[in-house]
Amino acid sequence: MTRKEFLRMCGLLGIGMPMQGLISSCDKDPISPIDPTSTTEQVIIIGAGPAGMTAAYLLNQQGIEAPILEANSTYGGRIRRNLDFADFPIPLGAEWLHVERGIFDEIVNDSSINVDIATTPYDLENDVALYEGNEVSVEDIGFTVDQKFISSSWLDFFDEYVVPTISGQFSFNQVVQAIDYSGDQVVIKTADQEYTAQRVIITVPVKILQNGAITFTPALPDNKQKAIDKVTVWDGCKAFIEFSEKFYPTMVGFGISPESDGQKLYYDAAYGQNTSQHILGLFAVGTGTLPYVELSDADRIDYMLTELDDLFDGQATPNYKKHLFQNWNEEPFANGAYVYDYENWLRLRRLGESVDGKLFFAGDAYTDGFDWSSVHAAARSAISAVSELVG
C-alpha cells in the first residue's frame, strides 16, 4: 500500500492517522520540561521548515526556548509562497491540506485558540478531471480528503499561529556543516560559528543528509545511515500560468509508467478563490518533471503551451498572460521534492528514530512510517520528537 492509498483509506473510513495525537492528550502524566531553568542552549533545532517551527513552538509550551538554525534567509522551507503573481497566495511548494482540519489544532495544541484558516474540499460529484484524455471525476484521480487553502496557504497558517511565538528564536543563514555528539554536549558547527546543546532536533530535508552536507561524529548508526542512503527522494517542480480565459477543467492527470517513477498534474490553482484570475498550476515529481527542469524558461513555457494547446484545441497560447516556475531540485537547501510514495515504510521509521538520546529527527521523511512527504506528516513527526525529548 502506498502513502496516498493509505491516506485515502483513512479518509474513506473517517479515521485519523494511527499512533498520532496531541501532546496534551497522551495517556501519560503531563510532560515536564527538561529543566525549568534551562537556557536557550539546552535544545537546538536545525531547520525552520514546518517540522522545525512546530518543534520550537511546542517546546516553548514546555518552557524551553530553543534556537532555530536555518540555512536560508527566511523560514518556511518547502512551504514557500509567492504573493506577487496573483491576488491570492501561490504555494510554490506544499499546497494542499491532505488530512482533516484537526491537524491545525494538533499543531497549535491549545484548545483556547480557534484556528480560523479557510479551506475548501473538492466537489467529488461535480468537479471534472481529465486523465489521459478521458473525462473522470476528481475522486477518480485520488483527491478525496484533500482541501485547498482559500486566500491563504500552509505558510500563512504558520505565520499566524506559530511564528509569533518563536519569532525571536530564528538564526538565519546558518548552514550547519558538522554535528559532534560524542560528548555530554552536542557541538554544532556552521562555517563561522559553534553552538552547543544537550539535545538537537534535526529537521533538514533528508536529501541534504543523503548528499553528505552534514558530517556526524561519531558516524550515525549503520542502520540509520543505510536508511538515509537508500531512501528515494523524488525530483520536483511546480509552474503557474495565468490565462485570460478558463478553458480547462479542475484537474488534468497524466499516466506515468511505472507509477513509482513520478507524477504529473495540471490543476486549477484558483479553485475556490475569490478572484477573477484564471491560473493553472502544474505539479510534477520524479520523471514527471521531465522535460520541464531541463529546458530554458522560454522553451519551457512554449512546451507547456503546446502541450495544453494539444489538449484544449489551441486555446492555451492565445489566452496566455504570464507564468511562474519553481524548480526544487535547484534549491541549495532542499535538493529535491520529497520521499516517493512507494518507499519502504520501515525505512521511513528508521529515519525517524532518535540517536543516543541526543539527536532527534523530525520532518516529512522522519516519521513513524505510517505517513510521510506532507506538511501534516512533518508536523506530526515534530510532535513525536518533542514528546520523546521532554517525556
PDB file of C-alpha atoms in Angstrom, residues 3-144:
ATOM      1  CA  ARG A   3       1.270   6.527   1.157  1.00  0.00           C
ATOM      2  CA  LYS A   4      -1.538   8.017  -0.946  1.00  0.00           C
ATOM      3  CA  GLU A   5      -3.590   4.809  -0.843  1.00  0.00           C
ATOM      4  CA  PHE A   6      -3.216   4.664   2.930  1.00  0.00           C
ATOM      5  CA  LEU A   7      -4.365   8.273   3.309  1.00  0.00           C
ATOM      6  CA  ARG A   8      -7.312   7.631   1.033  1.00  0.00           C
ATOM      7  CA  MET A   9      -8.340   4.612   3.095  1.00  0.00           C
ATOM      8  CA  CYS A  10      -8.208   6.685   6.288  1.00  0.00           C
ATOM      9  CA  GLY A  11     -10.363   9.361   4.673  1.00  0.00           C
ATOM     10  CA  LEU A  12     -12.954   6.890   3.433  1.00  0.00           C
ATOM     11  CA  LEU A  13     -13.197   5.284   6.850  1.00  0.00           C
ATOM     12  CA  GLY A  14     -13.373   8.634   8.582  1.00  0.00           C
ATOM     13  CA  ILE A  15     -10.414   7.887  10.835  1.00  0.00           C
ATOM     14  CA  GLY A  16      -7.266   9.801  11.689  1.00  0.00           C
ATOM     15  CA  MET A  17      -3.731   8.644  11.317  1.00  0.00           C
ATOM     16  CA  PRO A  18      -2.699   5.908  13.770  1.00  0.00           C
ATOM     17  CA  MET A  19      -0.205   6.434  16.567  1.00  0.00           C
ATOM     18  CA  GLN A  20      -0.680  10.200  16.472  1.00  0.00           C
ATOM     19  CA  GLY A  21      -2.251  12.771  18.727  1.00  0.00           C
ATOM     20  CA  LEU A  22      -1.824  15.920  20.721  1.00  0.00           C
ATOM     21  CA  ILE A  23       0.985  16.059  23.211  1.00  0.00           C
ATOM     22  CA  SER A  24      -1.516  17.141  25.834  1.00  0.00           C
ATOM     23  CA  SER A  25      -3.724  14.126  25.169  1.00  0.00           C
ATOM     24  CA  CYS A  26      -1.098  11.397  25.516  1.00  0.00           C
ATOM     25  CA  ASP A  27      -2.051   8.724  28.021  1.00  0.00           C
ATOM     26  CA  LYS A  28       0.646   9.614  30.492  1.00  0.00           C
ATOM     27  CA  ASP A  29       1.488  12.257  33.061  1.00  0.00           C
ATOM     28  CA  PRO A  30       1.825  15.847  31.810  1.00  0.00           C
ATOM     29  CA  ILE A  31       5.154  16.436  30.126  1.00  0.00           C
ATOM     30  CA  SER A  32       7.727  18.136  32.294  1.00  0.00           C
ATOM     31  CA  PRO A  33      10.418  20.342  30.757  1.00  0.00           C
ATOM     32  CA  ILE A  34      13.979  19.060  30.771  1.00  0.00           C
ATOM     33  CA  ASP A  35      14.978  21.807  33.197  1.00  0.00           C
ATOM     34  CA  PRO A  36      12.696  24.665  34.256  1.00  0.00           C
ATOM     35  CA  THR A  37      15.729  26.970  34.394  1.00  0.00           C
ATOM     36  CA  SER A  38      17.145  25.797  31.075  1.00  0.00           C
ATOM     37  CA  THR A  39      18.994  28.280  28.888  1.00  0.00           C
ATOM     38  CA  THR A  40      18.406  28.642  25.179  1.00  0.00           C
ATOM     39  CA  GLU A  41      21.365  26.306  24.623  1.00  0.00           C
ATOM     40  CA  GLN A  42      19.658  23.232  26.153  1.00  0.00           C
ATOM     41  CA  VAL A  43      17.935  22.298  22.877  1.00  0.00           C
ATOM     42  CA  ILE A  44      18.782  23.482  19.378  1.00  0.00           C
ATOM     43  CA  ILE A  45      16.662  22.940  16.277  1.00  0.00           C
ATOM     44  CA  ILE A  46      18.241  22.686  12.837  1.00  0.00           C
ATOM     45  CA  GLY A  47      15.887  23.794  10.080  1.00  0.00           C
ATOM     46  CA  ALA A  48      12.983  26.262  10.073  1.00  0.00           C
ATOM     47  CA  GLY A  49      10.508  24.388   7.918  1.00  0.00           C
ATOM     48  CA  PRO A  50       7.163  23.084   9.209  1.00  0.00           C
ATOM     49  CA  ALA A  51       8.789  20.473  11.471  1.00  0.00           C
ATOM     50  CA  GLY A  52      11.341  22.861  12.938  1.00  0.00           C
ATOM     51  CA  MET A  53       8.767  25.559  13.588  1.00  0.00           C
ATOM     52  CA  THR A  54       6.307  23.090  15.113  1.00  0.00           C
ATOM     53  CA  ALA A  55       9.008  21.657  17.368  1.00  0.00           C
ATOM     54  CA  ALA A  56      10.110  25.108  18.553  1.00  0.00           C
ATOM     55  CA  TYR A  57       6.520  26.167  19.213  1.00  0.00           C
ATOM     56  CA  LEU A  58       5.708  23.034  21.230  1.00  0.00           C
ATOM     57  CA  LEU A  59       8.956  23.261  23.189  1.00  0.00           C
ATOM     58  CA  ASN A  60       8.010  26.811  24.102  1.00  0.00           C
ATOM     59  CA  GLN A  61       4.808  25.446  25.577  1.00  0.00           C
ATOM     60  CA  GLN A  62       7.030  23.296  27.803  1.00  0.00           C
ATOM     61  CA  GLY A  63       9.152  26.239  28.898  1.00  0.00           C
ATOM     62  CA  ILE A  64      12.079  25.524  26.573  1.00  0.00           C
ATOM     63  CA  GLU A  65      13.123  28.281  24.177  1.00  0.00           C
ATOM     64  CA  ALA A  66      15.161  26.509  21.523  1.00  0.00           C
ATOM     65  CA  PRO A  67      17.218  28.456  18.951  1.00  0.00           C
ATOM     66  CA  ILE A  68      16.429  27.528  15.342  1.00  0.00           C
ATOM     67  CA  LEU A  69      19.376  27.419  12.945  1.00  0.00           C
ATOM     68  CA  GLU A  70      18.162  27.957   9.383  1.00  0.00           C
ATOM     69  CA  ALA A  71      20.378  27.792   6.303  1.00  0.00           C
ATOM     70  CA  ASN A  72      18.137  30.065   4.256  1.00  0.00           C
ATOM     71  CA  SER A  73      17.495  33.765   4.800  1.00  0.00           C
ATOM     72  CA  THR A  74      13.904  33.132   5.901  1.00  0.00           C
ATOM     73  CA  TYR A  75      11.738  30.437   7.471  1.00  0.00           C
ATOM     74  CA  GLY A  76       9.260  28.105   5.792  1.00  0.00           C
ATOM     75  CA  GLY A  77      11.381  25.603   3.898  1.00  0.00           C
ATOM     76  CA  ARG A  78       9.285  23.875   1.248  1.00  0.00           C
ATOM     77  CA  ILE A  79       6.072  25.729   2.112  1.00  0.00           C
ATOM     78  CA  ARG A  80       7.320  28.820   0.312  1.00  0.00           C
ATOM     79  CA  ARG A  81       4.699  31.049  -1.315  1.00  0.00           C
ATOM     80  CA  ASN A  82       4.553  33.861  -3.866  1.00  0.00           C
ATOM     81  CA  LEU A  83       2.415  36.942  -3.127  1.00  0.00           C
ATOM     82  CA  ASP A  84       3.057  38.880  -6.348  1.00  0.00           C
ATOM     83  CA  PHE A  85       1.841  36.573  -9.108  1.00  0.00           C
ATOM     84  CA  ALA A  86      -1.871  36.601  -8.212  1.00  0.00           C
ATOM     85  CA  ASP A  87      -4.292  38.293  -5.837  1.00  0.00           C
ATOM     86  CA  PHE A  88      -4.126  35.209  -3.601  1.00  0.00           C
ATOM     87  CA  PRO A  89      -1.082  33.328  -2.270  1.00  0.00           C
ATOM     88  CA  ILE A  90       0.605  30.974  -4.725  1.00  0.00           C
ATOM     89  CA  PRO A  91       2.167  27.978  -2.922  1.00  0.00           C
ATOM     90  CA  LEU A  92       5.495  27.216  -4.580  1.00  0.00           C
ATOM     91  CA  GLY A  93       5.856  24.047  -2.538  1.00  0.00           C
ATOM     92  CA  ALA A  94       3.300  22.227  -0.391  1.00  0.00           C
ATOM     93  CA  GLU A  95      -0.162  23.333  -1.488  1.00  0.00           C
ATOM     94  CA  TRP A  96      -2.963  21.096  -0.252  1.00  0.00           C
ATOM     95  CA  LEU A  97      -4.305  20.017   3.105  1.00  0.00           C
ATOM     96  CA  HIS A  98      -4.244  16.227   2.742  1.00  0.00           C
ATOM     97  CA  VAL A  99      -5.957  15.308   6.022  1.00  0.00           C
ATOM     98  CA  GLU A 100      -8.775  16.569   8.210  1.00  0.00           C
ATOM     99  CA  ARG A 101      -8.624  20.133   9.546  1.00  0.00           C
ATOM    100  CA  GLY A 102      -7.953  18.760  13.026  1.00  0.00           C
ATOM    101  CA  ILE A 103      -4.245  18.842  12.151  1.00  0.00           C
ATOM    102  CA  PHE A 104      -4.324  22.609  12.770  1.00  0.00           C
ATOM    103  CA  ASP A 105      -5.462  22.004  16.341  1.00  0.00           C
ATOM    104  CA  GLU A 106      -2.807  19.315  16.796  1.00  0.00           C
ATOM    105  CA  ILE A 107      -0.085  21.798  15.896  1.00  0.00           C
ATOM    106  CA  VAL A 108      -1.496  24.707  17.916  1.00  0.00           C
ATOM    107  CA  ASN A 109      -2.073  22.359  20.880  1.00  0.00           C
ATOM    108  CA  ASP A 110      -4.185  24.918  22.726  1.00  0.00           C
ATOM    109  CA  SER A 111      -7.945  24.438  22.979  1.00  0.00           C
ATOM    110  CA  SER A 112      -8.440  28.126  23.765  1.00  0.00           C
ATOM    111  CA  ILE A 113      -7.258  29.106  20.260  1.00  0.00           C
ATOM    112  CA  ASN A 114      -9.721  28.930  17.383  1.00  0.00           C
ATOM    113  CA  VAL A 115      -7.886  28.301  14.119  1.00  0.00           C
ATOM    114  CA  ASP A 116      -9.550  30.482  11.510  1.00  0.00           C
ATOM    115  CA  ILE A 117      -7.950  29.278   8.293  1.00  0.00           C
ATOM    116  CA  ALA A 118     -10.317  28.839   5.344  1.00  0.00           C
ATOM    117  CA  THR A 119     -10.093  25.660   3.282  1.00  0.00           C
ATOM    118  CA  THR A 120     -12.441  24.003   0.828  1.00  0.00           C
ATOM    119  CA  PRO A 121     -12.749  20.392  -0.317  1.00  0.00           C
ATOM    120  CA  TYR A 122     -13.336  19.439  -3.920  1.00  0.00           C
ATOM    121  CA  ASP A 123     -16.836  18.639  -5.143  1.00  0.00           C
ATOM    122  CA  LEU A 124     -16.363  14.931  -5.707  1.00  0.00           C
ATOM    123  CA  GLU A 125     -19.652  14.584  -7.572  1.00  0.00           C
ATOM    124  CA  ASN A 126     -19.368  17.525  -9.952  1.00  0.00           C
ATOM    125  CA  ASP A 127     -15.729  18.562 -10.364  1.00  0.00           C
ATOM    126  CA  VAL A 128     -14.424  17.293 -13.679  1.00  0.00           C
ATOM    127  CA  ALA A 129     -10.950  15.976 -14.377  1.00  0.00           C
ATOM    128  CA  LEU A 130      -9.239  14.636 -17.451  1.00  0.00           C
ATOM    129  CA  TYR A 131      -6.988  11.619 -17.230  1.00  0.00           C
ATOM    130  CA  GLU A 132      -5.133  10.589 -20.359  1.00  0.00           C
ATOM    131  CA  GLY A 133      -7.786  12.380 -22.392  1.00  0.00           C
ATOM    132  CA  ASN A 134     -10.755  10.747 -20.697  1.00  0.00           C
ATOM    133  CA  GLU A 135     -13.242  12.627 -18.525  1.00  0.00           C
ATOM    134  CA  VAL A 136     -13.253  11.348 -14.944  1.00  0.00           C
ATOM    135  CA  SER A 137     -14.109  12.741 -11.523  1.00  0.00           C
ATOM    136  CA  VAL A 138     -11.638  14.388  -9.175  1.00  0.00           C
ATOM    137  CA  GLU A 139     -12.169  11.431  -6.855  1.00  0.00           C
ATOM    138  CA  ASP A 140     -11.057   9.054  -9.618  1.00  0.00           C
ATOM    139  CA  ILE A 141      -7.590  10.597  -9.635  1.00  0.00           C
ATOM    140  CA  GLY A 142      -7.191  10.390  -5.874  1.00  0.00           C
ATOM    141  CA  PHE A 143      -8.395  13.719  -4.468  1.00  0.00           C
ATOM    142  CA  THR A 144     -10.804  12.581  -1.769  1.00  0.00           C
TER     143      THR A 144
END
